[in-house]
PDB file of C-alpha atoms in Angstrom:
ATOM      1  CA  MET A   2       0.000   0.000   0.000  1.00 49.00           C
ATOM      2  CA  ASN A   3       2.824   2.348   0.817  1.00 51.00           C
ATOM      3  CA  THR A   4       4.554   1.482  -2.399  1.00 46.00           C
ATOM      4  CA  LYS A   5       1.482   2.301  -4.492  1.00 48.00           C
ATOM      5  CA  ARG A   6       1.044   5.565  -2.646  1.00 55.00           C
ATOM      6  CA  LEU A   7       4.735   6.474  -3.206  1.00 46.00           C
ATOM      7  CA  PHE A   8       4.545   5.811  -6.939  1.00 46.00           C
ATOM      8  CA  GLY A   9       1.378   7.869  -7.147  1.00 51.00           C
ATOM      9  CA  ARG A  10       3.048  10.832  -5.494  1.00 57.00           C
ATOM     10  CA  LEU A  11       6.051  10.540  -7.806  1.00 47.00           C
ATOM     11  CA  ALA A  12       3.820  10.487 -10.884  1.00 47.00           C
ATOM     12  CA  ALA A  13       1.904  13.538  -9.707  1.00 50.00           C
ATOM     13  CA  ALA A  14       5.145  15.452  -9.076  1.00 48.00           C
ATOM     14  CA  SER A  15       6.476  14.509 -12.521  1.00 49.00           C
ATOM     15  CA  LEU A  16       3.292  15.691 -14.151  1.00 46.00           C
ATOM     16  CA  LEU A  17       3.452  18.994 -12.254  1.00 47.00           C
ATOM     17  CA  ILE A  18       7.091  19.614 -13.241  1.00 47.00           C
ATOM     18  CA  SER A  19       6.334  18.848 -16.900  1.00 48.00           C
ATOM     19  CA  SER A  20       3.461  21.325 -16.877  1.00 48.00           C
ATOM     20  CA  PHE A  21       5.659  24.148 -15.499  1.00 45.00           C
ATOM     21  CA  SER A  22       8.385  23.347 -18.077  1.00 47.00           C
ATOM     22  CA  LEU A  23       5.961  23.505 -21.010  1.00 46.00           C
ATOM     23  CA  ALA A  24       4.509  26.776 -19.796  1.00 47.00           C
ATOM     24  CA  ALA A  25       7.921  28.393 -19.416  1.00 46.00           C
ATOM     25  CA  GLU A  26       9.031  27.204 -22.863  1.00 49.00           C
ATOM     26  CA  ALA A  27       5.844  28.576 -24.416  1.00 47.00           C
ATOM     27  CA  GLN A  28       6.427  31.947 -22.731  1.00 50.00           C
ATOM     28  CA  VAL A  29      10.021  32.191 -24.025  1.00 43.00           C
ATOM     29  CA  THR A  30       8.962  31.156 -27.517  1.00 44.00           C
ATOM     30  CA  THR A  31       6.438  33.979 -27.768  1.00 45.00           C
ATOM     31  CA  HIS A  32       9.261  36.534 -27.307  1.00 45.00           C
ATOM     32  CA  ARG A  33      11.715  34.938 -29.753  1.00 51.00           C
ATOM     33  CA  VAL A  34      12.420  37.032 -32.894  1.00 48.00           C
ATOM     34  CA  PRO A  35      11.831  34.984 -36.032  1.00 51.00           C
ATOM     35  CA  LYS A  36      14.960  34.379 -38.044  1.00 56.00           C
ATOM     36  CA  TYR A  37      15.157  36.348 -41.338  1.00 53.00           C
ATOM     37  CA  THR A  38      16.311  34.169 -44.219  1.00 57.00           C
ATOM     38  CA  GLY A  39      16.057  36.716 -47.058  1.00 54.00           C
ATOM     39  CA  PRO A  40      18.979  38.596 -48.708  1.00 56.00           C
ATOM     40  CA  ALA A  41      20.934  40.963 -46.483  1.00 53.00           C
ATOM     41  CA  GLN A  42      20.291  44.659 -47.074  1.00 55.00           C
ATOM     42  CA  ALA A  43      23.033  47.225 -46.464  1.00 52.00           C
ATOM     43  CA  ARG A  44      22.123  50.350 -44.560  1.00 56.00           C
ATOM     44  CA  PRO A  45      22.463  53.507 -46.655  1.00 52.00           C
ATOM     45  CA  VAL A  46      25.551  55.548 -45.763  1.00 49.00           C
ATOM     46  CA  ARG A  47      25.440  59.285 -46.301  1.00 52.00           C
ATOM     47  CA  SER A  48      28.406  60.391 -48.358  1.00 48.00           C
ATOM     48  CA  THR A  49      30.307  63.442 -47.211  1.00 45.00           C
ATOM     49  CA  PRO A  50      32.931  65.283 -49.253  1.00 45.00           C
ATOM     50  CA  SER A  51      36.486  64.637 -48.166  1.00 42.00           C
ATOM     51  CA  TYR A  52      39.514  66.775 -48.846  1.00 43.00           C
ATOM     52  CA  SER A  53      43.006  65.426 -48.564  1.00 46.00           C
ATOM     53  CA  SER A  54      46.116  67.246 -47.470  1.00 44.00           C
ATOM     54  CA  SER A  55      46.293  68.798 -50.912  1.00 53.00           C
ATOM     55  CA  SER A  56      43.385  71.108 -50.070  1.00 59.00           C
ATOM     56  CA  ALA A  57      42.810  73.580 -47.249  1.00 60.00           C
ATOM     57  CA  THR A  58      41.853  71.379 -44.297  1.00 63.00           C
ATOM     58  CA  ASP A  59      45.073  70.328 -42.579  1.00 72.00           C
ATOM     59  CA  GLY A  60      45.865  73.527 -40.719  1.00 90.00           C
ATOM     60  CA  VAL A  61      48.527  76.125 -41.402  1.00 95.00           C
ATOM     61  CA  LYS A  62      51.182  75.065 -43.905  1.00 96.00           C
ATOM     62  CA  PHE A  63      54.459  76.716 -44.888  1.00 97.00           C
ATOM     63  CA  GLY A  64      56.268  76.300 -48.151  1.00 98.00           C
ATOM     64  CA  VAL A  65      58.954  77.329 -50.620  1.00 98.00           C
ATOM     65  CA  ARG A  66      58.440  78.261 -54.248  1.00 98.00           C
ATOM     66  CA  ALA A  67      60.778  78.835 -57.221  1.00 98.00           C
ATOM     67  CA  GLY A  68      60.217  79.385 -60.914  1.00 98.00           C
ATOM     68  CA  VAL A  69      60.778  81.501 -64.011  1.00 98.00           C
ATOM     69  CA  ASN A  70      59.454  84.912 -65.053  1.00 97.00           C
ATOM     70  CA  VAL A  71      58.838  86.190 -68.548  1.00 98.00           C
ATOM     71  CA  ALA A  72      58.597  89.934 -67.977  1.00 97.00           C
ATOM     72  CA  ASP A  73      57.732  93.015 -69.987  1.00 94.00           C
ATOM     73  CA  VAL A  74      56.982  96.695 -69.435  1.00 91.00           C
ATOM     74  CA  SER A  75      53.863  98.228 -70.910  1.00 89.00           C
ATOM     75  CA  GLY A  76      53.401 101.870 -71.815  1.00 80.00           C
ATOM     76  CA  ASP A  77      56.223 104.261 -72.673  1.00 70.00           C
ATOM     77  CA  ALA A  78      58.909 101.643 -72.233  1.00 60.00           C
ATOM     78  CA  VAL A  79      61.170 103.154 -74.887  1.00 57.00           C
ATOM     79  CA  ASN A  80      61.937 106.114 -72.613  1.00 55.00           C
ATOM     80  CA  THR A  81      62.231 104.020 -69.477  1.00 52.00           C
ATOM     81  CA  PHE A  82      65.897 103.065 -69.564  1.00 51.00           C
ATOM     82  CA  ASN A  83      68.326 105.892 -70.200  1.00 45.00           C
ATOM     83  CA  ASP A  84      66.646 107.349 -73.302  1.00 52.00           C
ATOM     84  CA  LEU A  85      67.207 104.536 -75.751  1.00 51.00           C
ATOM     85  CA  ALA A  86      65.182 106.546 -78.257  1.00 46.00           C
ATOM     86  CA  ASP A  87      68.126 108.943 -78.625  1.00 52.00           C
ATOM     87  CA  TYR A  88      70.152 106.077 -80.084  1.00 51.00           C
ATOM     88  CA  THR A  89      67.510 104.673 -82.381  1.00 52.00           C
ATOM     89  CA  LYS A  90      65.329 107.702 -83.288  1.00 54.00           C
ATOM     90  CA  GLY A  91      62.315 105.770 -82.086  1.00 50.00           C
ATOM     91  CA  ALA A  92      62.804 102.734 -84.351  1.00 60.00           C
ATOM     92  CA  VAL A  93      62.509 100.289 -81.495  1.00 70.00           C
ATOM     93  CA  THR A  94      61.029  96.827 -81.018  1.00 79.00           C
ATOM     94  CA  GLN A  95      60.184  95.431 -77.604  1.00 82.00           C
ATOM     95  CA  GLU A  96      60.782  91.896 -76.338  1.00 89.00           C
ATOM     96  CA  MET A  97      60.002  89.990 -73.158  1.00 94.00           C
ATOM     97  CA  LYS A  98      62.812  89.392 -70.695  1.00 96.00           C
ATOM     98  CA  PRO A  99      63.296  86.021 -68.943  1.00 97.00           C
ATOM     99  CA  GLY A 100      64.102  86.012 -65.238  1.00 97.00           C
ATOM    100  CA  PHE A 101      63.975  84.059 -62.005  1.00 97.00           C
ATOM    101  CA  TYR A 102      61.926  84.220 -58.852  1.00 97.00           C
ATOM    102  CA  ALA A 103      61.847  82.348 -55.543  1.00 98.00           C
ATOM    103  CA  GLY A 104      60.284  82.817 -52.144  1.00 98.00           C
ATOM    104  CA  LEU A 105      58.405  81.611 -49.077  1.00 98.00           C
ATOM    105  CA  TYR A 106      54.699  81.446 -48.289  1.00 98.00           C
ATOM    106  CA  ALA A 107      52.211  80.398 -45.617  1.00 98.00           C
ATOM    107  CA  THR A 108      48.807  78.849 -46.344  1.00 97.00           C
ATOM    108  CA  LEU A 109      46.129  79.779 -43.778  1.00 97.00           C
ATOM    109  CA  PRO A 110      42.925  77.728 -44.221  1.00 96.00           C
ATOM    110  CA  LEU A 111      39.514  79.395 -43.967  1.00 95.00           C
ATOM    111  CA  GLY A 112      37.508  76.210 -44.554  1.00 89.00           C
ATOM    112  CA  PRO A 113      37.534  73.129 -46.790  1.00 89.00           C
ATOM    113  CA  ARG A 114      37.682  75.167 -50.006  1.00 94.00           C
ATOM    114  CA  PHE A 115      39.297  78.517 -49.159  1.00 96.00           C
ATOM    115  CA  ALA A 116      42.628  79.778 -47.846  1.00 97.00           C
ATOM    116  CA  ILE A 117      44.663  82.971 -47.516  1.00 98.00           C
ATOM    117  CA  GLU A 118      48.295  82.786 -48.622  1.00 98.00           C
ATOM    118  CA  PRO A 119      50.691  85.645 -47.787  1.00 98.00           C
ATOM    119  CA  GLY A 120      54.158  85.365 -49.283  1.00 98.00           C
ATOM    120  CA  LEU A 121      57.570  86.952 -49.682  1.00 98.00           C
ATOM    121  CA  GLY A 122      59.852  86.454 -52.667  1.00 98.00           C
ATOM    122  CA  TYR A 123      62.639  87.725 -54.898  1.00 98.00           C
ATOM    123  CA  SER A 124      61.532  88.460 -58.469  1.00 98.00           C
ATOM    124  CA  GLU A 125      63.430  89.567 -61.604  1.00 98.00           C
ATOM    125  CA  LYS A 126      61.490  91.774 -64.032  1.00 97.00           C
ATOM    126  CA  GLY A 127      62.193  94.244 -66.825  1.00 94.00           C
ATOM    127  CA  THR A 128      62.138  94.354 -70.619  1.00 92.00           C
ATOM    128  CA  VAL A 129      64.356  94.235 -73.706  1.00 92.00           C
ATOM    129  CA  LEU A 130      64.340  96.990 -76.358  1.00 85.00           C
ATOM    130  CA  THR A 131      66.061  96.597 -79.701  1.00 84.00           C
ATOM    131  CA  GLY A 132      66.491  99.151 -82.522  1.00 78.00           C
ATOM    132  CA  ARG A 133      68.504  99.815 -85.637  1.00 70.00           C
ATOM    133  CA  ILE A 134      70.906 102.736 -85.798  1.00 63.00           C
ATOM    134  CA  PRO A 135      69.267 105.076 -88.362  1.00 59.00           C
ATOM    135  CA  LEU A 136      72.300 105.926 -90.494  1.00 55.00           C
ATOM    136  CA  GLU A 137      71.673 105.041 -94.135  1.00 57.00           C
ATOM    137  CA  GLN A 138      75.347 105.032 -95.034  1.00 50.00           C
ATOM    138  CA  PHE A 139      75.901 102.228 -92.517  1.00 52.00           C
ATOM    139  CA  ASP A 140      72.860 100.084 -93.351  1.00 55.00           C
ATOM    140  CA  PHE A 141      75.118  97.366 -94.760  1.00 52.00           C
ATOM    141  CA  LEU A 142      76.701  97.016 -91.318  1.00 60.00           C
ATOM    142  CA  ASN A 143      73.372  96.009 -89.779  1.00 62.00           C
ATOM    143  CA  ALA A 144      74.162  98.244 -86.823  1.00 71.00           C
ATOM    144  CA  LYS A 145      71.855  97.657 -83.831  1.00 77.00           C
ATOM    145  CA  VAL A 146      71.294  98.977 -80.345  1.00 81.00           C
ATOM    146  CA  THR A 147      69.841  96.859 -77.563  1.00 85.00           C
ATOM    147  CA  ALA A 148      68.790  98.084 -74.127  1.00 85.00           C
ATOM    148  CA  THR A 149      67.901  95.604 -71.395  1.00 91.00           C
ATOM    149  CA  GLY A 150      66.078  96.796 -68.334  1.00 91.00           C
ATOM    150  CA  ARG A 151      66.940  94.572 -65.377  1.00 95.00           C
ATOM    151  CA  LEU A 152      64.748  95.175 -62.350  1.00 97.00           C
ATOM    152  CA  ALA A 153      64.824  93.156 -59.144  1.00 98.00           C
ATOM    153  CA  TYR A 154      61.961  93.317 -56.636  1.00 98.00           C
ATOM    154  CA  LEU A 155      60.933  91.940 -53.290  1.00 98.00           C
ATOM    155  CA  ASP A 156      57.360  90.801 -53.972  1.00 98.00           C
ATOM    156  CA  ILE A 157      54.858  90.720 -51.084  1.00 98.00           C
ATOM    157  CA  PRO A 158      51.595  89.134 -52.311  1.00 98.00           C
ATOM    158  CA  VAL A 159      48.505  88.362 -50.225  1.00 98.00           C
ATOM    159  CA  LEU A 160      46.524  85.783 -52.166  1.00 98.00           C
ATOM    160  CA  ALA A 161      43.052  84.318 -51.774  1.00 98.00           C
ATOM    161  CA  LYS A 162      42.913  80.666 -52.893  1.00 98.00           C
ATOM    162  CA  ALA A 163      39.735  78.818 -53.853  1.00 98.00           C
ATOM    163  CA  TYR A 164      39.830  75.037 -54.421  1.00 96.00           C
ATOM    164  CA  LEU A 165      37.778  73.905 -57.416  1.00 97.00           C
ATOM    165  CA  THR A 166      38.445  70.218 -56.726  1.00 94.00           C
ATOM    166  CA  ASP A 167      40.709  68.359 -54.343  1.00 91.00           C
ATOM    167  CA  GLY A 168      44.118  69.840 -55.180  1.00 94.00           C
ATOM    168  CA  LEU A 169      43.128  72.161 -58.053  1.00 97.00           C
ATOM    169  CA  TYR A 170      42.795  75.829 -57.105  1.00 98.00           C
ATOM    170  CA  VAL A 171      42.666  79.360 -58.476  1.00 98.00           C
ATOM    171  CA  TYR A 172      44.225  82.347 -56.745  1.00 98.00           C
ATOM    172  CA  ALA A 173      44.125  86.145 -56.912  1.00 98.00           C
ATOM    173  CA  GLY A 174      45.063  89.102 -54.755  1.00 98.00           C
ATOM    174  CA  PRO A 175      47.028  92.333 -54.337  1.00 98.00           C
ATOM    175  CA  GLN A 176      50.793  92.573 -54.368  1.00 98.00           C
ATOM    176  CA  ALA A 177      53.306  95.188 -53.243  1.00 98.00           C
ATOM    177  CA  SER A 178      56.791  95.047 -54.787  1.00 98.00           C
ATOM    178  CA  VAL A 179      59.797  96.816 -53.270  1.00 98.00           C
ATOM    179  CA  LEU A 180      62.499  97.768 -55.776  1.00 98.00           C
ATOM    180  CA  LEU A 181      65.849  96.209 -54.839  1.00 98.00           C
ATOM    181  CA  SER A 182      67.858  97.210 -57.917  1.00 97.00           C
ATOM    182  CA  GLY A 183      67.298  98.839 -61.286  1.00 95.00           C
ATOM    183  CA  LYS A 184      69.821  98.697 -64.095  1.00 94.00           C
ATOM    184  CA  ALA A 185      69.840  99.252 -67.848  1.00 89.00           C
ATOM    185  CA  ARG A 186      72.427  97.756 -70.176  1.00 89.00           C
ATOM    186  CA  VAL A 187      72.929  99.391 -73.578  1.00 85.00           C
ATOM    187  CA  GLN A 188      74.740  97.424 -76.265  1.00 85.00           C
ATOM    188  CA  ALA A 189      75.513  98.693 -79.759  1.00 80.00           C
ATOM    189  CA  GLY A 190      77.347  96.907 -82.479  1.00 77.00           C
ATOM    190  CA  ALA A 191      77.617  95.906 -86.117  1.00 71.00           C
ATOM    191  CA  LEU A 192      78.375  92.734 -88.040  1.00 65.00           C
ATOM    192  CA  GLY A 193      77.893  90.723 -84.865  1.00 65.00           C
ATOM    193  CA  PHE A 194      80.458  92.705 -82.825  1.00 71.00           C
ATOM    194  CA  ASN A 195      79.631  94.907 -79.833  1.00 71.00           C
ATOM    195  CA  ALA A 196      81.104  98.399 -80.005  1.00 71.00           C
ATOM    196  CA  ILE A 197      79.268  99.687 -76.940  1.00 79.00           C
ATOM    197  CA  ASN A 198      78.434  97.696 -73.809  1.00 85.00           C
ATOM    198  CA  THR A 199      77.504 100.029 -70.978  1.00 88.00           C
ATOM    199  CA  ASP A 200      75.518  99.572 -67.766  1.00 91.00           C
ATOM    200  CA  PHE A 201      73.508 102.351 -66.154  1.00 89.00           C
ATOM    201  CA  ASP A 202      72.019 102.445 -62.661  1.00 93.00           C
ATOM    202  CA  VAL A 203      68.435 103.728 -63.032  1.00 91.00           C
ATOM    203  CA  LYS A 204      67.122 102.817 -59.573  1.00 94.00           C
ATOM    204  CA  ASN A 205      66.921 106.453 -58.492  1.00 94.00           C
ATOM    205  CA  GLN A 206      64.635 107.179 -61.468  1.00 91.00           C
ATOM    206  CA  LEU A 207      62.092 104.483 -60.545  1.00 94.00           C
ATOM    207  CA  ARG A 208      59.466 104.230 -57.836  1.00 96.00           C
ATOM    208  CA  THR A 209      60.573 102.362 -54.749  1.00 97.00           C
ATOM    209  CA  VAL A 210      57.246 100.544 -54.347  1.00 97.00           C
ATOM    210  CA  ASP A 211      55.182  99.089 -57.186  1.00 97.00           C
ATOM    211  CA  PHE A 212      51.578  98.014 -56.573  1.00 98.00           C
ATOM    212  CA  GLY A 213      49.757  95.441 -58.667  1.00 98.00           C
ATOM    213  CA  VAL A 214      47.358  92.514 -58.753  1.00 98.00           C
ATOM    214  CA  VAL A 215      48.191  88.866 -59.408  1.00 98.00           C
ATOM    215  CA  GLY A 216      46.166  85.840 -60.404  1.00 98.00           C
ATOM    216  CA  GLY A 217      46.531  82.299 -61.686  1.00 98.00           C
ATOM    217  CA  LEU A 218      45.886  78.646 -60.996  1.00 98.00           C
ATOM    218  CA  GLY A 219      47.744  75.697 -59.534  1.00 98.00           C
ATOM    219  CA  TYR A 220      47.611  72.117 -58.366  1.00 98.00           C
ATOM    220  CA  GLN A 221      48.783  70.822 -54.987  1.00 96.00           C
ATOM    221  CA  PHE A 222      49.644  67.122 -54.728  1.00 96.00           C
ATOM    222  CA  GLN A 223      49.202  65.105 -51.532  1.00 93.00           C
ATOM    223  CA  ASN A 224      52.967  64.588 -51.198  1.00 95.00           C
ATOM    224  CA  GLY A 225      53.524  68.335 -50.747  1.00 96.00           C
ATOM    225  CA  LEU A 226      54.689  69.177 -54.267  1.00 98.00           C
ATOM    226  CA  GLY A 227      52.727  71.638 -56.350  1.00 98.00           C
ATOM    227  CA  LEU A 228      52.676  73.484 -59.680  1.00 98.00           C
ATOM    228  CA  SER A 229      51.341  76.948 -60.461  1.00 98.00           C
ATOM    229  CA  ALA A 230      51.185  79.518 -63.244  1.00 98.00           C
ATOM    230  CA  GLY A 231      50.063  83.120 -63.063  1.00 98.00           C
ATOM    231  CA  TYR A 232      50.216  86.710 -64.230  1.00 98.00           C
ATOM    232  CA  ASP A 233      51.342  89.909 -62.458  1.00 98.00           C
ATOM    233  CA  TYR A 234      49.633  93.106 -63.597  1.00 97.00           C
ATOM    234  CA  GLY A 235      51.370  96.249 -62.369  1.00 96.00           C
ATOM    235  CA  LEU A 236      49.191  99.242 -61.539  1.00 96.00           C
ATOM    236  CA  SER A 237      51.828 101.849 -60.627  1.00 94.00           C
ATOM    237  CA  SER A 238      53.860 103.845 -63.116  1.00 92.00           C
ATOM    238  CA  LEU A 239      57.534 102.954 -62.795  1.00 93.00           C
ATOM    239  CA  ASP A 240      58.881 106.521 -63.221  1.00 90.00           C
ATOM    240  CA  LYS A 241      58.791 108.359 -59.901  1.00 90.00           C
ATOM    241  CA  ASN A 242      58.987 111.748 -61.709  1.00 86.00           C
ATOM    242  CA  ASN A 243      55.995 110.938 -63.966  1.00 83.00           C
ATOM    243  CA  ASN A 244      57.977 111.692 -67.123  1.00 81.00           C
ATOM    244  CA  PHE A 245      56.660 108.503 -68.717  1.00 81.00           C
ATOM    245  CA  ASP A 246      53.953 105.949 -68.042  1.00 87.00           C
ATOM    246  CA  ALA A 247      55.079 102.312 -67.873  1.00 90.00           C
ATOM    247  CA  GLN A 248      53.971  99.320 -65.762  1.00 94.00           C
ATOM    248  CA  ASN A 249      55.387  95.886 -65.023  1.00 96.00           C
ATOM    249  CA  ARG A 250      53.832  92.841 -66.673  1.00 96.00           C
ATOM    250  CA  VAL A 251      54.987  89.340 -65.701  1.00 98.00           C
ATOM    251  CA  ILE A 252      54.013  85.812 -66.764  1.00 98.00           C
ATOM    252  CA  LYS A 253      55.340  83.223 -64.327  1.00 98.00           C
ATOM    253  CA  ALA A 254      55.430  79.483 -63.695  1.00 98.00           C
ATOM    254  CA  ALA A 255      56.724  77.727 -60.602  1.00 98.00           C
ATOM    255  CA  ILE A 256      57.084  74.563 -58.586  1.00 98.00           C
ATOM    256  CA  ASN A 257      56.476  74.620 -54.836  1.00 98.00           C
ATOM    257  CA  TYR A 258      56.678  72.391 -51.788  1.00 98.00           C
ATOM    258  CA  SER A 259      54.382  72.659 -48.725  1.00 97.00           C
ATOM    259  CA  PHE A 260      55.239  71.149 -45.345  1.00 94.00           C
TER     260      PHE A 260
END
């Protein structure tokens, strides 16, 4: 009798435990998230423009620049350098003078696409004037006179740079140029020989400070190297006594390195 009663109690306990287990499993199952078996879908990612170190986002940068000038003088250039017209009676042709320039600069970012770039550099400018000596009896000698104006300036530009794409930019701004030296070389000769080769110092006849505007475009690579080309347009007359009206004009190309 005791045995039957013991087995009965065990069966009842087993049944009770099974009931609680099924109820708990059913409760957990109702909160289970069904597994998704379809194709995975990527979340859309909003694209934002990025600018590398070749644009204006990496803080203040310093750099060096060097290149070549092809310079000229507009206006009354014939009278600019020691009255060349007296030698040639006005029969003068004008040519562009090659030169050199080099300097330092700092790039100050104003945002992802804009920067201000003040600079300081040495720049060679001037012009070349060539004329024939107007003496008919010596025409067969092919006698010529050449005057070369050699001007050296300390250029101080303040440029605004705008990036069109990552690396590619345009620039423009004012420039003050301090005259360091001004010389004119007059050469006269015939049949390929120079009979006259004289240098004149004309610095005291020229303005000490020349004002102008500059503009151009360039490309800055991510490794720090860059290329640029531009034009200097002088606004001031070179003669400080206002005896003639002539302004500097310069085409330039350069390579630079920013660090």
